[in-house]
Short mmCIF file of C-alpha atoms in Angstrom, two decimals:
data_model
loop_
_atom_site.label_atom_id
_atom_site.label_comp_id
_atom_site.label_asym_id
_atom_site.label_seq_id
_atom_site.Cartn_x
_atom_site.Cartn_y
_atom_site.Cartn_z
CA MET K 1 -0.05 0.03 -0.04
CA VAL K 2 1.17 3.46 -0.84
CA ASP K 3 0.92 6.23 1.92
CA ALA K 4 -2.39 7.94 2.26
CA ARG K 5 -2.89 11.20 0.44
CA PRO K 6 -4.47 14.16 2.22
CA PHE K 7 -8.30 14.11 1.77
CA THR K 8 -11.46 15.51 3.48
CA HIS K 9 -14.89 14.04 3.72
CA ARG K 10 -16.14 16.99 1.46
CA GLU K 11 -14.55 15.29 -1.50
CA ALA K 12 -16.44 12.66 -3.54
CA GLY K 13 -13.23 10.49 -3.42
CA THR K 14 -12.63 7.61 -5.82
CA ASP K 15 -16.03 6.67 -7.58
CA GLU K 16 -17.51 3.18 -7.41
CA PRO K 17 -17.21 2.15 -10.81
CA THR K 18 -13.52 2.80 -10.83
CA TRP K 19 -13.25 0.40 -7.68
CA LEU K 20 -15.54 -2.24 -8.67
CA LEU K 21 -14.52 -2.55 -12.43
CA ALA K 22 -10.95 -2.67 -11.25
CA PRO K 23 -9.06 -5.96 -12.62
CA GLY K 24 -7.52 -6.47 -9.11
CA TRP K 25 -10.72 -8.00 -7.77
CA ASP K 26 -10.47 -10.85 -10.38
CA ASP K 27 -8.01 -12.87 -8.02
CA VAL K 28 -9.15 -11.75 -4.73
CA PRO K 29 -10.20 -14.93 -2.60
CA ARG K 30 -13.33 -15.18 -0.47
CA LEU K 31 -12.77 -15.32 3.27
CA ASP K 32 -14.17 -18.47 4.93
CA LEU K 33 -15.73 -16.99 7.82
CA GLY K 34 -17.15 -20.45 9.11
CA ALA K 35 -13.51 -21.76 9.12
CA LEU K 36 -12.22 -18.63 10.83
CA THR K 37 -14.83 -18.80 13.58
CA ARG K 38 -13.92 -22.54 14.40
CA GLY K 39 -12.00 -22.68 17.50
CA ARG K 40 -12.48 -19.00 18.29
CA THR K 41 -14.87 -17.99 21.01
CA ARG K 42 -14.75 -14.11 20.57
CA PHE K 43 -14.59 -11.43 17.78
CA VAL K 44 -13.37 -8.09 18.89
CA VAL K 45 -13.91 -5.11 16.54
CA LEU K 46 -11.89 -2.10 17.27
CA ALA K 47 -13.60 1.05 16.16
CA PRO K 48 -11.86 4.33 16.56
CA HIS K 49 -15.20 6.29 16.18
CA PRO K 50 -18.76 5.13 16.41
CA ASP K 51 -19.98 4.08 12.87
CA ASP K 52 -16.54 2.85 11.57
CA GLU K 53 -17.63 -0.72 12.58
CA THR K 54 -21.00 -0.52 10.89
CA LEU K 55 -19.91 1.18 7.63
CA ALA K 56 -17.03 -1.50 7.12
CA LEU K 57 -18.40 -4.70 8.61
CA GLY K 58 -21.90 -4.15 9.88
CA ALA K 59 -23.48 -7.10 7.69
CA THR K 60 -20.70 -9.54 8.68
CA LEU K 61 -21.18 -8.56 12.44
CA ALA K 62 -24.95 -9.18 12.05
CA ASP K 63 -24.11 -12.69 10.59
CA LEU K 64 -22.03 -13.60 13.42
CA GLY K 65 -25.26 -14.00 15.52
CA SER K 66 -25.58 -17.59 14.12
CA ALA K 67 -22.04 -18.49 14.61
CA ASP K 68 -22.22 -18.95 18.36
CA VAL K 69 -19.36 -16.47 19.13
CA GLU K 70 -19.21 -13.34 21.39
CA VAL K 71 -18.88 -10.23 19.41
CA VAL K 72 -17.49 -7.26 21.27
CA VAL K 73 -17.23 -3.79 19.52
CA VAL K 74 -14.71 -1.50 21.32
CA PHE K 75 -15.37 2.14 20.72
CA ALA K 76 -12.00 3.80 21.30
CA THR K 77 -13.62 7.36 21.40
CA HIS K 78 -17.13 8.67 21.76
CA GLY K 79 -16.72 10.52 18.31
CA GLY K 80 -17.09 13.85 20.15
CA ARG K 81 -15.39 16.05 22.81
CA GLY K 82 -15.11 14.56 26.33
CA PRO K 83 -16.17 11.61 27.98
CA GLY K 84 -19.80 10.64 28.62
CA SER K 85 -22.84 10.44 26.62
CA THR K 86 -22.63 12.11 23.32
CA PRO K 87 -25.09 11.88 20.39
CA ARG K 88 -22.83 9.56 18.51
CA ARG K 89 -22.54 7.28 21.57
CA VAL K 90 -26.34 7.11 21.73
CA GLU K 91 -26.50 6.50 17.97
CA ALA K 92 -24.02 3.72 18.32
CA GLU K 93 -26.07 1.89 21.13
CA ARG K 94 -29.02 1.83 18.82
CA ALA K 95 -26.87 0.60 15.87
CA MET K 96 -25.49 -2.15 18.12
CA ALA K 97 -28.94 -3.15 19.16
CA THR K 98 -29.92 -3.25 15.52
CA LEU K 99 -27.04 -5.59 14.71
CA GLY K 100 -28.12 -8.08 17.14
CA ALA K 101 -28.38 -8.94 20.69
CA HIS K 102 -24.94 -10.93 20.44
CA VAL K 103 -23.21 -7.70 19.83
CA ARG K 104 -21.82 -6.11 23.09
CA ALA K 105 -20.44 -2.53 23.12
CA VAL K 106 -17.40 -1.50 25.20
CA TRP K 107 -16.68 2.22 25.55
CA TRP K 108 -13.28 3.84 26.38
CA ASP K 109 -12.88 7.64 26.87
CA LEU K 110 -9.87 8.18 24.58
CA PRO K 111 -9.72 11.45 22.91
CA ASP K 112 -11.35 11.73 19.51
CA GLY K 113 -8.43 12.79 17.15
CA GLY K 114 -5.83 11.98 19.82
CA LEU K 115 -5.29 8.15 19.39
CA PRO K 116 -1.72 8.64 17.98
CA ALA K 117 -0.64 10.15 21.23
CA ALA K 118 -2.77 7.43 23.16
CA GLU K 119 -1.54 4.63 21.18
CA GLN K 120 0.04 2.80 24.09
CA GLU K 121 -2.84 3.11 26.34
CA LEU K 122 -5.12 1.85 23.52
CA ALA K 123 -2.88 -1.35 23.09
CA ARG K 124 -2.76 -1.75 26.95
CA ARG K 125 -6.63 -1.89 27.09
CA LEU K 126 -6.99 -3.89 24.00
CA ALA K 127 -4.62 -6.61 25.26
CA GLU K 128 -7.09 -7.31 28.14
CA LEU K 129 -9.71 -8.37 25.70
CA VAL K 130 -7.73 -10.40 23.36
CA ASP K 131 -6.21 -13.94 23.58
CA ALA K 132 -5.10 -16.93 21.10
CA HIS K 133 -8.78 -17.62 20.63
CA THR K 134 -9.70 -14.03 19.37
CA VAL K 135 -10.35 -12.78 16.04
CA LEU K 136 -9.38 -9.01 16.09
CA LEU K 137 -10.67 -6.81 13.49
CA ALA K 138 -9.02 -3.35 13.36
CA PRO K 139 -8.60 -0.38 10.88
CA ALA K 140 -6.08 -0.79 8.28
CA GLU K 141 -2.65 0.76 9.21
CA CYS K 142 -3.00 2.86 5.93
CA ASP K 143 -6.57 4.08 6.24
CA GLY K 144 -5.60 7.54 6.03
CA HIS K 145 -7.07 8.95 9.22
CA SER K 146 -4.58 9.37 11.99
CA ASP K 147 -7.04 7.70 14.63
CA HIS K 148 -7.54 4.87 12.16
CA ASP K 149 -4.01 4.37 11.55
CA ALA K 150 -2.90 4.43 15.26
CA ALA K 151 -5.70 1.94 16.22
CA GLY K 152 -4.44 -0.46 13.27
CA ARG K 153 -0.79 -0.14 14.67
CA ALA K 154 -1.88 -0.93 18.13
CA ALA K 155 -4.10 -3.79 17.11
CA GLU K 156 -1.17 -5.45 15.10
CA ALA K 157 1.20 -5.01 18.31
CA VAL K 158 -1.66 -6.78 20.52
CA ALA K 159 -2.15 -9.63 17.94
CA ARG K 160 1.49 -10.33 17.69
CA SER K 161 1.85 -10.68 21.61
CA SER K 162 -1.29 -12.51 22.26
CA SER K 163 -1.30 -15.10 19.17
CA ALA K 164 -4.83 -13.56 18.17
CA THR K 165 -5.88 -13.62 14.48
CA LEU K 166 -5.93 -10.16 12.97
CA LEU K 167 -7.71 -8.85 10.13
CA ASN K 168 -7.82 -5.12 8.93
CA TYR K 169 -10.84 -3.27 7.74
CA PRO K 170 -10.70 -0.15 5.42
CA VAL K 171 -13.10 2.75 5.70
CA TRP K 172 -11.45 6.07 4.32
CA MET K 173 -8.75 4.14 1.95
CA TRP K 174 -11.79 3.66 -0.38
CA HIS K 175 -11.83 7.49 -0.39
CA TRP K 176 -8.46 8.54 -0.85
CA ALA K 177 -6.75 5.49 -2.78
CA THR K 178 -7.10 4.32 -6.20
CA PRO K 179 -7.05 0.68 -7.39
CA ALA K 180 -3.32 1.19 -8.45
CA ASP K 181 -2.60 2.01 -4.76
CA ILE K 182 -3.86 -1.44 -3.29
CA ASP K 183 -1.84 -4.47 -2.43
CA TRP K 184 -4.49 -6.73 -3.99
CA GLU K 185 -2.79 -9.76 -2.36
CA ARG K 186 -3.96 -8.57 1.06
CA VAL K 187 -7.54 -8.21 0.02
CA ARG K 188 -10.17 -10.78 0.89
CA THR K 189 -14.05 -10.59 0.39
CA LEU K 190 -17.03 -11.58 2.66
CA SER K 191 -20.38 -12.45 1.40
CA PRO K 192 -23.11 -11.46 4.02
CA SER K 193 -26.47 -12.70 3.96
CA LEU K 194 -29.33 -10.60 2.44
CA VAL K 195 -30.77 -10.30 5.81
CA ALA K 196 -27.67 -9.07 7.14
CA LEU K 197 -27.15 -6.45 4.45
CA ARG K 198 -30.52 -5.22 5.26
CA VAL K 199 -29.89 -4.85 8.96
CA LYS K 200 -26.59 -3.20 8.16
CA GLU K 201 -28.55 -0.60 6.23
CA SER K 202 -30.78 0.03 9.30
CA ALA K 203 -27.86 0.08 11.52
CA ILE K 204 -26.26 2.82 9.41
CA ASP K 205 -29.56 4.85 9.44
CA CYS K 206 -28.97 5.03 13.29
CA TYR K 207 -26.07 7.52 12.87
CA THR K 208 -28.13 10.41 12.06
CA SER K 209 -25.49 13.08 12.98
CA GLN K 210 -23.05 11.64 10.54
CA LEU K 211 -25.76 11.49 7.72
CA ASP K 212 -27.00 15.06 8.52
CA SER K 213 -26.30 17.57 5.70
CA SER K 214 -28.15 20.53 7.34
CA GLY K 215 -25.08 22.56 8.08
CA ASP K 216 -22.23 21.12 5.91
CA ALA K 217 -21.30 18.21 3.88
CA PRO K 218 -22.31 15.10 5.90
CA ILE K 219 -19.37 12.93 7.18
CA VAL K 220 -21.18 10.00 5.92
CA GLY K 221 -22.04 11.36 2.39
CA ASP K 222 -23.27 9.82 -0.84
CA SER K 223 -19.87 8.27 -1.89
CA VAL K 224 -19.41 6.76 1.39
CA LEU K 225 -22.83 5.20 1.53
CA ARG K 226 -22.31 3.72 -1.88
CA ARG K 227 -19.14 1.88 -0.69
CA ALA K 228 -20.96 0.85 2.52
CA HIS K 229 -23.96 -0.48 0.79
CA ARG K 230 -21.95 -2.89 -1.50
CA SER K 231 -23.40 -6.45 -1.67
CA PHE K 232 -20.01 -7.81 -0.07
CA GLU K 233 -17.64 -6.75 2.60
CA THR K 234 -13.77 -6.45 2.54
CA VAL K 235 -11.06 -7.13 4.82
CA LEU K 236 -7.31 -6.91 4.35
CA LEU K 237 -4.61 -9.39 5.63
CA PRO K 238 -2.06 -7.98 8.05
CA THR K 239 1.21 -6.67 6.62
CA ASP K 240 3.10 -8.63 9.01
CA PRO K 241 4.12 -11.92 7.53
CA ASP K 242 3.51 -14.19 10.81
CA LEU K 243 0.14 -12.43 11.18
CA ARG K 244 -0.88 -12.82 7.73
CA ARG K 245 -0.27 -16.60 7.90
CA ARG K 246 -2.74 -16.99 10.80
CA ALA K 247 -5.68 -15.89 8.41
CA ALA K 248 -4.31 -16.32 4.76
CA GLY K 249 -5.48 -20.23 4.81
CA HIS K 250 -9.00 -19.54 5.41
CA VAL K 251 -10.20 -19.30 1.81
CA LEU K 252 -13.56 -20.23 0.39
CA GLY K 253 -13.53 -21.50 -3.04
CA GLY K 254 -16.18 -20.40 -5.63
CA ARG K 255 -19.20 -22.58 -6.10
CA ALA K 256 -18.91 -25.29 -8.74
CA ARG K 257 -21.17 -25.37 -11.74
CA ASP K 258 -22.87 -28.55 -10.46
CA ASP K 259 -23.60 -26.91 -7.18
CA VAL K 260 -25.17 -23.78 -8.85
CA ALA K 261 -27.34 -25.98 -11.14
CA GLN K 262 -28.40 -28.57 -8.57
CA PRO K 263 -31.50 -26.73 -7.19
CA PHE K 264 -32.67 -26.20 -10.82
CA ASP K 265 -31.87 -29.52 -12.10
CA ALA K 266 -33.83 -30.84 -9.17
CA MET K 267 -36.99 -28.80 -10.03
CA LEU K 268 -36.80 -29.86 -13.65
CA ALA K 269 -36.43 -33.59 -12.84
CA GLY K 270 -40.13 -34.21 -12.88
CA GLY K 271 -40.12 -33.01 -16.75
CA GLU K 272 -42.18 -30.02 -16.24
CA ASP K 273 -41.47 -26.25 -16.07
CA PRO K 274 -41.49 -25.37 -12.49
CA TRP K 275 -41.46 -21.68 -13.17
CA HIS K 276 -44.20 -21.78 -15.95
CA LEU K 277 -42.07 -19.70 -18.17
CA ASP K 278 -44.20 -20.54 -21.21
CA ASP K 279 -47.57 -19.99 -19.99
CA PHE K 280 -47.65 -17.72 -16.77
CA VAL K 281 -48.77 -14.24 -17.69
CA TYR K 282 -45.97 -12.50 -15.63
CA GLU K 283 -43.26 -14.38 -17.51
CA ARG K 284 -44.77 -13.63 -20.68
CA ARG K 285 -45.07 -9.85 -19.77
CA ARG K 286 -41.53 -9.79 -18.62
CA LEU K 287 -40.25 -11.11 -21.97
CA SER K 288 -42.25 -8.44 -23.72
CA LEU K 289 -41.11 -5.54 -21.62
CA VAL K 290 -37.46 -6.79 -21.87
CA LEU K 291 -37.59 -6.89 -25.79
CA ALA K 292 -39.42 -3.30 -25.78
CA CYS K 293 -36.76 -1.89 -23.52
CA LEU K 294 -33.97 -2.92 -26.08
CA GLY K 295 -32.61 0.16 -27.89
CA ARG K 296 -32.01 -1.11 -31.28
CA GLU K 297 -34.09 -3.03 -34.00
CA ARG K 298 -31.19 -5.31 -34.81
CA TYR K 299 -27.85 -6.66 -33.12
CA GLN K 300 -24.84 -8.28 -34.30
CA ARG K 301 -24.34 -10.42 -31.19
CA VAL K 302 -26.42 -10.73 -28.03
CA LEU K 303 -25.61 -12.72 -24.85
CA GLU K 304 -28.18 -13.95 -22.39
CA ILE K 305 -26.89 -14.75 -19.12
CA GLY K 306 -28.97 -17.35 -17.09
CA CYS K 307 -31.22 -18.33 -20.20
CA ALA K 308 -33.15 -21.08 -18.32
CA THR K 309 -35.31 -23.04 -20.71
CA GLY K 310 -34.66 -20.54 -23.61
CA GLN K 311 -37.85 -18.41 -23.87
CA LEU K 312 -36.14 -15.04 -24.21
CA SER K 313 -33.11 -16.44 -26.34
CA GLU K 314 -35.65 -17.65 -28.83
CA GLU K 315 -37.41 -14.46 -29.20
CA LEU K 316 -33.87 -12.66 -29.47
CA THR K 317 -33.08 -14.65 -32.69
CA GLY K 318 -35.53 -12.45 -34.49
CA ARG K 319 -33.54 -9.25 -33.32
CA ALA K 320 -29.93 -10.36 -33.52
CA ASP K 321 -27.43 -12.05 -35.91
CA VAL K 322 -25.93 -14.19 -33.17
CA VAL K 323 -27.50 -15.18 -29.91
CA VAL K 324 -25.45 -16.88 -27.37
CA ALA K 325 -27.24 -18.22 -24.21
CA LEU K 326 -25.67 -19.61 -21.01
CA ASP K 327 -26.97 -21.42 -18.03
CA ALA K 328 -25.61 -23.57 -15.44
CA SER K 329 -28.44 -26.17 -15.45
CA ALA K 330 -28.07 -28.92 -18.01
CA GLY K 331 -31.65 -29.91 -17.60
CA ALA K 332 -32.84 -26.36 -18.49
CA LEU K 333 -30.52 -26.16 -21.64
CA GLN K 334 -31.79 -29.76 -22.65
CA VAL K 335 -35.33 -28.04 -22.79
CA ALA K 336 -34.11 -25.06 -24.44
CA ARG K 337 -32.17 -26.94 -27.19
CA GLN K 338 -35.64 -28.38 -28.40
CA LYS K 339 -36.97 -25.02 -29.12
CA THR K 340 -34.33 -23.82 -31.74
CA ASP K 341 -31.15 -24.47 -33.08
CA ALA K 342 -30.48 -21.00 -33.85
CA VAL K 343 -28.94 -20.15 -30.49
CA GLN K 344 -25.50 -21.10 -29.31
CA TRP K 345 -26.49 -22.86 -26.04
CA ILE K 346 -23.45 -22.93 -23.45
CA TRP K 347 -23.52 -24.96 -20.43
CA GLY K 348 -21.79 -23.02 -17.78
CA ALA K 349 -21.79 -20.97 -14.52
CA VAL K 350 -21.08 -17.26 -14.21
CA PRO K 351 -18.67 -15.67 -14.00
CA ALA K 352 -16.09 -18.42 -14.75
CA ASP K 353 -17.71 -19.77 -17.85
CA LEU K 354 -18.67 -16.60 -19.84
CA PRO K 355 -17.45 -16.59 -23.28
CA ASN K 356 -14.53 -14.42 -23.95
CA GLU K 357 -16.14 -12.58 -26.80
CA ARG K 358 -17.70 -9.11 -27.41
CA PHE K 359 -21.38 -8.44 -27.60
CA ASP K 360 -23.50 -5.46 -28.29
CA ALA K 361 -26.23 -6.37 -25.83
CA ILE K 362 -25.98 -8.50 -22.65
CA ILE K 363 -29.01 -9.38 -20.73
CA LEU K 364 -29.39 -10.76 -17.23
CA SER K 365 -33.08 -11.47 -16.54
CA GLU K 366 -34.23 -13.07 -13.43
CA VAL K 367 -30.52 -14.34 -12.63
CA GLY K 368 -28.83 -11.76 -10.63
CA TYR K 369 -30.22 -12.62 -7.21
CA PHE K 370 -29.29 -16.35 -7.70
CA LEU K 371 -25.54 -14.92 -7.31
CA ASP K 372 -24.17 -13.82 -3.85
CA GLY K 373 -22.43 -10.48 -3.56
CA PRO K 374 -19.05 -11.20 -4.75
CA GLU K 375 -20.39 -13.43 -7.65
CA LEU K 376 -22.82 -10.84 -8.72
CA VAL K 377 -20.03 -8.03 -8.93
CA ALA K 378 -17.72 -10.31 -10.55
CA THR K 379 -20.35 -11.18 -13.14
CA LEU K 380 -21.34 -7.60 -13.68
CA ARG K 381 -17.54 -6.69 -14.17
CA ALA K 382 -17.09 -9.43 -16.70
CA ALA K 383 -20.11 -8.55 -18.74
CA ARG K 384 -18.89 -4.81 -18.71
CA ARG K 385 -15.52 -6.01 -20.26
CA ARG K 386 -17.34 -8.04 -22.96
CA LEU K 387 -19.62 -5.27 -24.05
CA THR K 388 -18.90 -3.37 -27.39
CA ALA K 389 -18.20 0.35 -27.26
CA ARG K 390 -21.85 1.37 -27.93
CA GLY K 391 -23.36 -1.69 -26.22
CA GLU K 392 -25.95 -2.07 -23.57
CA ILE K 393 -26.58 -4.08 -20.60
CA VAL K 394 -30.01 -5.05 -19.58
CA LEU K 395 -31.16 -6.29 -16.14
CA ALA K 396 -34.54 -7.34 -15.34
CA HIS K 397 -35.73 -8.77 -12.02
CA TRP K 398 -38.69 -9.59 -9.89
CA ARG K 399 -39.22 -7.12 -7.19
CA GLY K 400 -40.95 -9.20 -4.54
CA PRO K 401 -39.28 -10.98 -1.64
CA THR K 402 -37.00 -13.96 -2.21
CA ARG K 403 -36.47 -17.01 -0.11
CA ASP K 404 -33.47 -19.41 0.21
CA ILE K 405 -31.49 -17.49 -2.53
CA PRO K 406 -28.57 -14.97 -1.93
CA LEU K 407 -30.07 -11.67 -2.96
CA ASP K 408 -33.24 -9.92 -4.10
CA GLY K 409 -34.02 -7.73 -7.08
CA ARG K 410 -33.47 -4.50 -5.11
CA ALA K 411 -30.06 -5.66 -4.03
CA VAL K 412 -29.13 -6.60 -7.61
CA HIS K 413 -30.15 -3.36 -9.26
CA ARG K 414 -28.77 -1.39 -6.41
CA GLN K 415 -25.24 -3.01 -6.78
CA ALA K 416 -25.55 -2.88 -10.61
CA ALA K 417 -26.16 0.93 -10.44
CA ALA K 418 -23.16 1.57 -8.23
CA LEU K 419 -20.85 -0.44 -10.64
CA MET K 420 -21.95 0.86 -14.07
CA ASP K 421 -19.77 3.55 -15.80
CA LEU K 422 -22.48 3.72 -18.54
CA PRO K 423 -25.58 6.02 -18.74
CA LEU K 424 -28.98 4.65 -17.67
CA ARG K 425 -30.91 4.82 -20.90
CA ALA K 426 -34.10 3.19 -19.70
CA ARG K 427 -35.75 2.24 -16.63
CA TYR K 428 -39.19 0.44 -16.03
CA GLU K 429 -40.58 -0.37 -12.61
CA ASP K 430 -43.88 -1.61 -11.24
CA VAL K 431 -45.02 -3.48 -8.32
CA ASP K 432 -43.73 -6.76 -9.69
CA LEU K 433 -40.80 -6.09 -12.16
CA ILE K 434 -37.83 -3.59 -12.52
CA VAL K 435 -35.82 -3.33 -15.79
CA GLU K 436 -33.01 -1.20 -16.49
CA VAL K 437 -30.82 -0.56 -19.63
CA TRP K 438 -27.25 0.71 -19.24
CA GLY K 439 -25.39 1.93 -22.27
CA GLU K 440 -26.05 3.18 -25.84
CA PRO K 441 -28.24 4.34 -27.56
CA VAL K 442 -29.01 6.97 -25.00
CA SER K 443 -31.82 8.27 -27.15
CA VAL K 444 -33.58 5.69 -29.52
CA TYR K 445 -35.18 8.80 -31.35
CA ARG K 446 -31.85 10.44 -32.11
CA GLU K 447 -30.21 6.94 -33.01
CA TYR K 448 -32.83 6.44 -35.73
CA ARG K 449 -33.98 9.83 -36.86
CA GLY K 450 -30.43 11.36 -36.79
CA ALA K 451 -31.61 14.41 -34.88
CA SER K 452 -29.16 16.60 -33.21
#
């Protein structure tokens, strides 16, 4: 990591498309939180100020409620002047209650803005809470805020002396740094549940003083919130080689294609269409709306990701010279192939099996929420790279609640909107469905009438 550059919260910082489209994410492993918790009895989160813990790791902390481990959030400062009850302390207590009954807050009266001078005292107190059975989560030593950096240094010293497992979390690093500044070998992702992501949103909302823009730019502004509302969370391995080895082996591999396909193949095993894609009025209407939202009459190459039994792909053959359709379910593709041989059907799971070709339209319809946060972002990033210069990406998803799958339509479209570096050309939304089209043509009228 490079040294932090000066910044203020009034700046927008590095934008989300720059971060989320960066190739550095391609090789970032996923942290196996389940393996990390085995043999550990306590998670200690060191927060220099109230809100740091929630912005960085709120969803993961909420998920730890089902892991049968104690979670202690240590607030080094009250985020205000002097000890005692400050507005931010009241807000933090509400946020901790929102994250779950398993989360316990510990308050110290160290000076806000003065942690570098109190670093030894910070380490002394922290050592009383940490042992070899502890996972210690602390700010990155390069986060760019003097209190955060001091907390990161103190945590590293305590982890070395106590044999604890240390992980760092970034907050302001996302603001001042760029992808070129990052040591990507240190980065690990976490995939919180949808419930936990929603809990995190509610916990962030508890910090009203940080969200308030009535007098000046809020501390937690729009750019900070976009990063906090990612569908995944991020930690960094420590810089110290010995500390890094304690956590480096806890890696969760990606889901195999057969694992992705299993529930769909099971539903198709009876020989019937479990989703009624051919006859359900919602499904017919969805296909019509997706086709209507496409910006061009004719395409050279179209890719449908998650084609299921091929209804939309078959319709697309009338709009494109080449239609490529991919799905992880061999059973679904067997049905699809019986519809037409005008489509290039591919058996595979995203993002690993996406064809390495260019397309002027890429469609994800009713598929994004079957992916978890890291899988979704990786798929959107891969799709963006495969788009031609004036191509469009189309997303269409049911807006209702989901069960037993990683995400829902709202989460998918929110994450896509944060990632896209393309113009939003069209958006349709009703009670059941949301359709968004990112890319060219921005104006269908001007595209075909040549209007200036």
